[in-house]
Coordinates of C-alpha atoms and ligand atoms in Angstrom, one line a residue:
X23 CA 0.0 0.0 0.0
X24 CA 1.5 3.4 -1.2
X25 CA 2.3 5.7 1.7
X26 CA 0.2 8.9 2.5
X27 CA 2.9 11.4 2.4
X28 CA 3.0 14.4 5.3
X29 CA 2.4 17.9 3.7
X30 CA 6.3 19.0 4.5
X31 CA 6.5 21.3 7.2
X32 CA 9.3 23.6 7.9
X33 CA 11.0 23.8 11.7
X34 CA 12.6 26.2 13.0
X35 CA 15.1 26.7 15.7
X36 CA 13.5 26.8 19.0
X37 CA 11.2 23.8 17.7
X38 CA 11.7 19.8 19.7
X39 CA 13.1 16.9 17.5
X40 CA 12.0 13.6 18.5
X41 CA 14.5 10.8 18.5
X42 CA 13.7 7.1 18.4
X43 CA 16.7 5.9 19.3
X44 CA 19.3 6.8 22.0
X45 CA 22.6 6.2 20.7
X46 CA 25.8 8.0 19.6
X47 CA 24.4 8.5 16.4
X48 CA 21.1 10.2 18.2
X49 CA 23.8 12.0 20.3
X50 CA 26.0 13.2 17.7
X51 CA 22.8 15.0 16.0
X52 CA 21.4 16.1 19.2
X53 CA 24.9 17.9 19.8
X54 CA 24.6 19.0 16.1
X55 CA 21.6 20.4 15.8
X56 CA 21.4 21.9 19.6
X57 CA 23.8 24.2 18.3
X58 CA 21.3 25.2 15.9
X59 CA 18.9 26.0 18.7
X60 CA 17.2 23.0 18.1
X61 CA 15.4 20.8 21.2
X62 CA 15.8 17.5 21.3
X63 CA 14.2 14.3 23.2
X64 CA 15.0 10.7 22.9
X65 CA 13.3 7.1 23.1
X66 CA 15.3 4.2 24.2
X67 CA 15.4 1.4 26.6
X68 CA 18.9 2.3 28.3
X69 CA 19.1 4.6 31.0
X70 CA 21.8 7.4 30.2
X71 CA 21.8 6.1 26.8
X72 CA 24.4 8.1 24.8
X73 CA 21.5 10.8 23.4
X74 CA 19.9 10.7 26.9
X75 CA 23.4 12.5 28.6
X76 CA 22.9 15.5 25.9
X77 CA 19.0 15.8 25.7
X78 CA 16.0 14.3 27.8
X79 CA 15.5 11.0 27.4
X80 CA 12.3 8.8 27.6
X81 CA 13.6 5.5 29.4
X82 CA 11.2 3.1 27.8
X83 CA 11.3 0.1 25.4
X84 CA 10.8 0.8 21.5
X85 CA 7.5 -1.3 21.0
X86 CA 6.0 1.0 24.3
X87 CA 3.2 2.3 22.5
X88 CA 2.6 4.7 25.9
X89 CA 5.8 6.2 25.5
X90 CA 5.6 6.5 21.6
X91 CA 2.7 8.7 22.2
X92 CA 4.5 10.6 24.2
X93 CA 7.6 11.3 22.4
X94 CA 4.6 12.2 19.8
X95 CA 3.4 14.7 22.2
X96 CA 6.8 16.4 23.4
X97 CA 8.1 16.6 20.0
X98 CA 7.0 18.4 16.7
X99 CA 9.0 16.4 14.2
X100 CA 10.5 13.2 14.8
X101 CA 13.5 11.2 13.2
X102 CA 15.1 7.6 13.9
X103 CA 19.0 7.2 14.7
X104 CA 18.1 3.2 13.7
X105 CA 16.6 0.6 11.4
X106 CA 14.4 -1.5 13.2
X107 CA 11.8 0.3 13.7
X108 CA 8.6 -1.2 15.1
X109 CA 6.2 -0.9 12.7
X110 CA 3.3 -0.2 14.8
X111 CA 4.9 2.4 16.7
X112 CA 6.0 3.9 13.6
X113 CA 2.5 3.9 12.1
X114 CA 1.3 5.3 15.2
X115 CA 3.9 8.1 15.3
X116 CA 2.8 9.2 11.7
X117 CA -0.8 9.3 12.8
X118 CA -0.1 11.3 16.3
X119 CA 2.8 13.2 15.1
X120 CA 4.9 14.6 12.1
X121 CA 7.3 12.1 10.4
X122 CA 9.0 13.9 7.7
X123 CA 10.7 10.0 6.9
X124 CA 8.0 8.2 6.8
X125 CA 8.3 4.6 7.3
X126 CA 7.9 2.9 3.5
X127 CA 12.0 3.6 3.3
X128 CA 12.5 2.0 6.4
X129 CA 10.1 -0.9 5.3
X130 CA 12.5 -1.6 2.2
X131 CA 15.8 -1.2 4.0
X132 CA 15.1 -3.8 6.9
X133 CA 14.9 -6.9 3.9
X134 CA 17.9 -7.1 1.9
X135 CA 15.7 -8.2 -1.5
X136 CA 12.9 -5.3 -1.0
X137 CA 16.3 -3.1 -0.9
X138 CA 18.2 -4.7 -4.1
X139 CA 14.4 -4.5 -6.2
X140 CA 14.5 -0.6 -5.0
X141 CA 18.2 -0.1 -6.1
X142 CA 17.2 -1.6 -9.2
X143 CA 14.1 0.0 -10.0
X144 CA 15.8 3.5 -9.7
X145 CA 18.4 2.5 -11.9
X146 CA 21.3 1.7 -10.2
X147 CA 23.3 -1.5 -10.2
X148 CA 23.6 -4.4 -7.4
X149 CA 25.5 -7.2 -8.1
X150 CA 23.8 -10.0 -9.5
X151 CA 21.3 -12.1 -7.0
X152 CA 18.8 -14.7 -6.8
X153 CA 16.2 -15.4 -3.9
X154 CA 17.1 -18.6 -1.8
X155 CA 13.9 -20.1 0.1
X156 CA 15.2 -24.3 -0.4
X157 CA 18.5 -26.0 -0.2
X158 CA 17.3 -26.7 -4.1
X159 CA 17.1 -23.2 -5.1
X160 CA 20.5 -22.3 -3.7
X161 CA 21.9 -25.4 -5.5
X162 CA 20.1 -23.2 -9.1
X163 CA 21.2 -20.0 -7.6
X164 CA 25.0 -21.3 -7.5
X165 CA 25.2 -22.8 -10.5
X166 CA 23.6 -19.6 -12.4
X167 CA 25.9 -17.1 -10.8
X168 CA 29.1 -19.2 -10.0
X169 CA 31.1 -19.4 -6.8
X170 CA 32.5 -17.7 -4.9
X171 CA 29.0 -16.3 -3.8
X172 CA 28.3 -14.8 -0.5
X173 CA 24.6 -16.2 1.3
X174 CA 22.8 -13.4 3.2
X175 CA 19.7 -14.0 5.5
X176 CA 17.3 -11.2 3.9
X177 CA 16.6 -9.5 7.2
X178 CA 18.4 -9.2 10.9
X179 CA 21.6 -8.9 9.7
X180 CA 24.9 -6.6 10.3
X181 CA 28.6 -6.3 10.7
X182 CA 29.0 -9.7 8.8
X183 CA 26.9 -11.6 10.9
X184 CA 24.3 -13.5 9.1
X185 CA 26.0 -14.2 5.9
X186 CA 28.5 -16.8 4.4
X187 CA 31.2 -17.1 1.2
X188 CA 30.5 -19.8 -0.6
X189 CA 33.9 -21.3 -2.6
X190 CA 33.0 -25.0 -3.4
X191 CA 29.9 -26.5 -4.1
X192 CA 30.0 -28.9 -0.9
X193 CA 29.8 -25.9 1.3
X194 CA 26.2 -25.0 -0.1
X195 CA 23.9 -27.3 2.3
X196 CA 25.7 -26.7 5.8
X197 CA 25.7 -22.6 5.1
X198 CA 21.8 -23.2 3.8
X199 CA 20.8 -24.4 7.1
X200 CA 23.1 -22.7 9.6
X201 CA 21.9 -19.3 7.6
X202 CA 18.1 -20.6 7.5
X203 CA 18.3 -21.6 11.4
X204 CA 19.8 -17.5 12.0
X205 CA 17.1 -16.0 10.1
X206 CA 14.4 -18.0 11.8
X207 CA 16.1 -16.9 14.9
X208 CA 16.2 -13.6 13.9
X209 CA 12.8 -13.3 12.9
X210 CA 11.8 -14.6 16.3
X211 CA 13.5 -11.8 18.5
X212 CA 12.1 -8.4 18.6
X213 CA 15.0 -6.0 17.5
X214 CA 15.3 -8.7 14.7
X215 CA 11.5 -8.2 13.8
X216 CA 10.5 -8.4 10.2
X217 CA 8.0 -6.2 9.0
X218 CA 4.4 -7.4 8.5
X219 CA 4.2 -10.4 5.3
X220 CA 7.5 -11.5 5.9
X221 CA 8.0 -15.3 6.1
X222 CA 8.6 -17.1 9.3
X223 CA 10.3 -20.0 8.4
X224 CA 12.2 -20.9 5.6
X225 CA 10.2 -22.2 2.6
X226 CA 6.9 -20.9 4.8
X227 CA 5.3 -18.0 2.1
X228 CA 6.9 -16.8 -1.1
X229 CA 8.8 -14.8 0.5
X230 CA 12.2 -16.2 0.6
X231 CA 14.4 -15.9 4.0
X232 CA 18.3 -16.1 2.0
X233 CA 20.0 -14.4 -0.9
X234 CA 22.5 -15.5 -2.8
X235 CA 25.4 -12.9 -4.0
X236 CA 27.6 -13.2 -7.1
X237 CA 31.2 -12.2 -5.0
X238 CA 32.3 -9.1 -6.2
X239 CA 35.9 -9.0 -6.2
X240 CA 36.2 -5.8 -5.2
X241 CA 39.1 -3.2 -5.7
X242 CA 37.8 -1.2 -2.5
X243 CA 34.4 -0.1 -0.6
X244 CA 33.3 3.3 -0.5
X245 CA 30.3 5.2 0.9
X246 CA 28.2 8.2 0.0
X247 CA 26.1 9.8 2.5
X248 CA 23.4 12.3 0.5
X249 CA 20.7 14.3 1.3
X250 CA 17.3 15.3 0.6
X251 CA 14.5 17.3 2.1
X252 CA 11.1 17.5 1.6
X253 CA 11.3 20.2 -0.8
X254 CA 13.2 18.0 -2.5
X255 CA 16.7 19.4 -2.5
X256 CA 19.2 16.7 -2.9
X257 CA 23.2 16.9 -1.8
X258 CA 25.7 14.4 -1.7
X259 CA 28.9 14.0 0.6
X260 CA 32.4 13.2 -0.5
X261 CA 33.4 9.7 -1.0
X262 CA 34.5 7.8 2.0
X263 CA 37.1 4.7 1.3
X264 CA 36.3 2.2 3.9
X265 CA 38.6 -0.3 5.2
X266 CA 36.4 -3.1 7.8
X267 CA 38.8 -5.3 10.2
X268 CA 36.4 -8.4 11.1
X269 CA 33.4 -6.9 9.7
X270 CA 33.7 -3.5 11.3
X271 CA 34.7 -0.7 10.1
X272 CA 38.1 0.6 10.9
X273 CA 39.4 3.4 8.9
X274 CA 37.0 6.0 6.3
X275 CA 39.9 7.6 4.1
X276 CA 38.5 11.1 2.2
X277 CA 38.9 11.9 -0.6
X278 CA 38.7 7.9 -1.2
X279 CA 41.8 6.4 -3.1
X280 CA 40.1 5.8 -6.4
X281 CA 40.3 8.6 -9.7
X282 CA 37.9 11.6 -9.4
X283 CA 35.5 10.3 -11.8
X284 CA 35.0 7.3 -9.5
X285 CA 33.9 9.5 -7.3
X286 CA 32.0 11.5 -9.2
X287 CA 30.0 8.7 -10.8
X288 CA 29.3 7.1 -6.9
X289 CA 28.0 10.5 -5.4
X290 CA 25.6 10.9 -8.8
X291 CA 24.5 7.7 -7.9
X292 CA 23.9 8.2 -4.7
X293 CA 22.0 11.5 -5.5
X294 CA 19.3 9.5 -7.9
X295 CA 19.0 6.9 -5.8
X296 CA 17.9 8.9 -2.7
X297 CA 15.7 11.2 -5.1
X298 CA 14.3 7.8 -6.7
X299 CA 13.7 6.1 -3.4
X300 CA 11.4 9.4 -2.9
X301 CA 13.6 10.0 0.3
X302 CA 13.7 12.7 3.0
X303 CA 16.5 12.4 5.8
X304 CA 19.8 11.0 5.0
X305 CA 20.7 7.8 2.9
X306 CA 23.9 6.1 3.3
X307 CA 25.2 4.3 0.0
X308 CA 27.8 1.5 0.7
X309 CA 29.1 0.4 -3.0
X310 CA 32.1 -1.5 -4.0
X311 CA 34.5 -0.3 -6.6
X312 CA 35.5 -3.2 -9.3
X313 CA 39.4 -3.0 -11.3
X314 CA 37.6 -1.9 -14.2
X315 CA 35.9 1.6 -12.7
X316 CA 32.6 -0.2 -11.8
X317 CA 30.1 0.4 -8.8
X318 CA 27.8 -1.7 -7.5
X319 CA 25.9 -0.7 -4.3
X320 CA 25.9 -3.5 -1.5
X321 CA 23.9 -1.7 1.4
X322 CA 21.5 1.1 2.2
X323 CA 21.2 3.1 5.7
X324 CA 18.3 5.5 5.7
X325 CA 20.7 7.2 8.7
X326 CA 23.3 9.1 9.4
X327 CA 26.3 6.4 9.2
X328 CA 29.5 5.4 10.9
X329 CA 31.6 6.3 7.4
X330 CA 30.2 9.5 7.2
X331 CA 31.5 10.7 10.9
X332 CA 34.4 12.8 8.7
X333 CA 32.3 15.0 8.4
X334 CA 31.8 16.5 11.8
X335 CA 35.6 18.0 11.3
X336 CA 36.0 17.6 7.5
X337 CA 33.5 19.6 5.3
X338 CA 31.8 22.4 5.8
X339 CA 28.6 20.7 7.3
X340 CA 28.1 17.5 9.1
X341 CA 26.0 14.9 8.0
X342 CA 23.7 15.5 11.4
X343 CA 23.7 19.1 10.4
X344 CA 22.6 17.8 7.1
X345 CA 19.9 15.4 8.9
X346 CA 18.3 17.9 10.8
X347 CA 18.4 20.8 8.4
X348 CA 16.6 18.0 5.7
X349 CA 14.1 16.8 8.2
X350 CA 13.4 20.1 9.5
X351 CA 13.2 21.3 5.4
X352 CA 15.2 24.0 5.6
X353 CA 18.0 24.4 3.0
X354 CA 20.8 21.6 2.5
X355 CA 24.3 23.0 4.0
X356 CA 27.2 23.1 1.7
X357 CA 29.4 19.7 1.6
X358 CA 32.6 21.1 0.6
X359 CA 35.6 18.7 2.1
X360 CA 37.4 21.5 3.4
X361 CA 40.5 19.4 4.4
X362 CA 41.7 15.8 3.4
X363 CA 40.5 13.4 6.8
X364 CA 40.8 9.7 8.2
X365 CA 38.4 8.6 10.7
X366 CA 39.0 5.7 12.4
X367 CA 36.8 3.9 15.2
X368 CA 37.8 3.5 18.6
X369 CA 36.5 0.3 20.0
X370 CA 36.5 -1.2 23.3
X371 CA 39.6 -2.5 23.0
X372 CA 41.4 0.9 21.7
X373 CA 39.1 2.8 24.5
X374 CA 42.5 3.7 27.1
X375 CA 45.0 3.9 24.2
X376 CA 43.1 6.1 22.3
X377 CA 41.9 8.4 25.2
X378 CA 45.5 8.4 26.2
X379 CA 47.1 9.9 23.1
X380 CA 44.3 12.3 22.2
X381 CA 44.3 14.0 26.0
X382 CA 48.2 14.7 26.1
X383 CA 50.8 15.9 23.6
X384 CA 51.1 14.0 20.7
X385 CA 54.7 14.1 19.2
X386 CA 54.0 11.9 16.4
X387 CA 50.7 13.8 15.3
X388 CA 52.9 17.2 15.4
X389 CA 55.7 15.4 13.4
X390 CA 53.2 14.5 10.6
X391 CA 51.2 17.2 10.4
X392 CA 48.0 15.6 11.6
X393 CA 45.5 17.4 14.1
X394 CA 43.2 14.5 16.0
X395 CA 39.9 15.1 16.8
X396 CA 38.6 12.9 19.7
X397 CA 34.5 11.8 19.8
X398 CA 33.1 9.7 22.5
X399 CA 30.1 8.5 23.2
X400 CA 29.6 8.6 26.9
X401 CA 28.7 4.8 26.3
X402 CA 28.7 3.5 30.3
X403 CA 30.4 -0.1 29.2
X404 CA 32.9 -0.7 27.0
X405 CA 33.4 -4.0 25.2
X406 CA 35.7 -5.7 23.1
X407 CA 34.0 -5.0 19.6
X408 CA 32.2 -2.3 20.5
X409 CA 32.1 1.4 19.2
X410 CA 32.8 3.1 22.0
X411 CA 34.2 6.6 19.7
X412 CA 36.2 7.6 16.8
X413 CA 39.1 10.3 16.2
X414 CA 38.9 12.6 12.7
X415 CA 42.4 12.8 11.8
X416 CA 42.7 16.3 9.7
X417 CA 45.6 16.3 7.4
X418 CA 47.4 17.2 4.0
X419 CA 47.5 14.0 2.6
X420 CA 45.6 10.9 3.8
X421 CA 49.2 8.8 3.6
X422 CA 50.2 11.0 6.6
X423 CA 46.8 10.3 8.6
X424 CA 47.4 6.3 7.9
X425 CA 51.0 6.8 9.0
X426 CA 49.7 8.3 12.8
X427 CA 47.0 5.3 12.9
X428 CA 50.0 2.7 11.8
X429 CA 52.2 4.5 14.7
X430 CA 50.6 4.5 17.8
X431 CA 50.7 0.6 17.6
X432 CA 46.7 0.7 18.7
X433 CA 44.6 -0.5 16.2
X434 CA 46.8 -4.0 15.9
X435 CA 43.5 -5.7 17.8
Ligands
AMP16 P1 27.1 -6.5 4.2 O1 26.6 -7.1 5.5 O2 26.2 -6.8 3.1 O3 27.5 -5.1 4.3 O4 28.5 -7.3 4.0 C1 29.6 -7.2 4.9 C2 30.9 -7.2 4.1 O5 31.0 -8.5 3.4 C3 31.0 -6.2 3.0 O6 31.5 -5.0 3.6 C4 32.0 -6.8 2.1 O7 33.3 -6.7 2.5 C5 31.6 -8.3 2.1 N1 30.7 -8.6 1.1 C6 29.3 -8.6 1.2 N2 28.7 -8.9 0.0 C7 29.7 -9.2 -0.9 C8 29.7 -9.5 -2.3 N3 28.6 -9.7 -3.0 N4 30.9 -9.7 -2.9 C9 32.1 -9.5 -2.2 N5 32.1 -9.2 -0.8 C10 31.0 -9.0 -0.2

């Protein structure tokens, strides 16, 4: 069923965003768009959640109708920080209050084959796929595209869980049911929730619960994070080159290492994606770059996105600036990379290290001509794995950024 659109509504400073979601990405455009006089208030289950120590927070679980209807009532726009959005609460949000989003993107980004036929349909590759719902159509599915082939479950999904590279055909049946088993799994925990008309068990509807990948064999990854308000403005940010250790990411190198057209051609794609996909907020773009100059997009993130935290030091407006000017429709800042820039993510492990170095004199920075930007995010246990911060490394040349990272001898783990 098509979506009733909201009229657009312009917000000014002084008005409240609502957040569903409490984390550093909720924090990061709290912070953002407080300096724009902005209000903000959050939803999410953890007390002092990482929004919640910048802006009031609602301590309450995400399917709480109750406290949906009262972010509803304290707020006079209201955004999402994540993807797995309750569908019931969002459909009551866009009833009680003003979504700007909506939630049909949000509906086609939470199921891996809704996302590829939305790619496609606006015209923008995806590397070949086939649905998966048996053991027998895999067995098709790998013999039409070839191995190596990578399995995904269509929904639940992230940082490399939920999926498997396929290299011989003897491999096919143990991945089929170990992915099958994590997808009913998935399906069966709330955060993993599929939207309504999703199938429940493998083989259970037409709806099939895997996907099967040709493997690109990719040169590098890159991202584009763009922009579009309700007025239908639409602005891209530079290409981010992004370098994952164990399925998260590590390092976002700008201007990515690829030639200018490269880039050129990702952020136009991108731009008619997010304008084809009828989409107001941000859209993160994840792509991978073949030897021969060609993209293919992997992943969308209807959010502001871990390889677009450059920003926030790099260009001229941050991509939560850019979130909370396009939800609250007023113009689209300017994205200018004002300075070359590495980000790279301080986990759990890199926590002490990374605090360390960034709090006292830094020879090595000085020596290379690097100026480190530390972000934390107030996160009240740190973990092994988990994204605890990140630094912006501002710099001439990205070599000399990847040279202070190599250095300090922290990111080995
Ligand atoms: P995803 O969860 O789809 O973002 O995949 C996680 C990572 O697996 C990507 O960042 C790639 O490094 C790798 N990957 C996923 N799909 C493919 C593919 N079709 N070909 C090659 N590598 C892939």
């Amino acid at each position: 069923m098509p979506e009733r659109k909201a009229q657009p509504r312009t917000l000014r400073p002084g008005a409240t965003v609502g957040v569903l979601g409490g984390g550093q990405l909720g924090r990061m455009m709290a912070l953002s768009g407080s300096a724009m006089g902005y209000r903000f208030v959050a939803l999410d289950p953890a007390p002092d959640a990482p929004c919640g120590q910048v802006s009031p927070q609602i301590v309450a679980a995400y399917d709480d109708i109750g406290a949906a209807r009262e972010l509803a009532r304290r707020a006079d726009v209201i955004t999402y920080e994540f993807e797995n959005v309750d569908a019931g609460v969002a459909a009551l949000l866009a009833e009680e209050s003003y979504v700007p989003q909506g939630s049909a993107l949000l509906h086609t980004t939470q199921h891996r084959l809704r996302e590829k036929a939305a790619i496609e349909a606006a015209g923008v590759p995806v590397a070949p796929y086939r649905k998966v719902a048996s053991l027998a159509d895999l067995k098709a599915a790998a013999a039409e595209l070839g191995l190596p082939a990578v399995l995904k479950t269509v929904t639940g999904g992230y940082d490399g869980k939920g999926q498997a590279v396929l290299r011989w055909e003897d491999e096919l049946e143990d991945a089929f049911r170990r992915l099958a088993l994590e997808r009913a799994d998935s399906a069966a925990s709330p955060q993993g929730a599929p939207a309504a008309g999703d199938a429940g068990s493998p083989g259970a509807s037409e709806d099939a619960p895997l996907v099967l990948e040709k493997f690109v064999p990719f040169r590098c990854e890159i991202s584009v994070i763009a922009a579009r308000s309700p007025r239908g403005e639409v602005k891209s940010f530079p290409a981010a080159e992004n370098i994952h250790v164990n399925n998260i990411l590590h390092l976002s190198i700008v201007p990515a290492r690829v030639p200018e057209a490269i880039q050129r051609k990702a952020r136009e794609l991108a731009e008619k994606l997010i304008a084809g996909l009828d989409a107001v907020g941000l859209l993160a773009v994840e792509m991978f770059v073949t030897e021969d100059g060609e993209l293919f997009v992997n992943e969308l993130a209807p959010r502001p996105h871990n390889s677009g935290h450059y920003t926030m030091d790099a260009c001229a407006t941050s991509q939560f600036e850019q979130h909370v000017r396009a939800v609250c429709n007023l113009p689209l800042g300017d994205t200018e990379l004002l300075t070359p820039a590495v980000m790279v993510n301080v986990l759990g492990q890199h926590l002490e290290g990374a605090v360390g170095r960034c709090t006292s004199d830094d020879e090595d920075a000085n020596r290379l001509g690097v100026i480190s930007k530390l972000h934390i995010y107030g996160k009240t246990e740190s973990k092994t794995g988990r994204k605890m911060g990140h630094i912006n490394l501002l710099c001439k040349d990205t070599a000399d950024a990847l040279a202070w990272v190599e250095q300090t001898n922290l990111w080995r783990n």
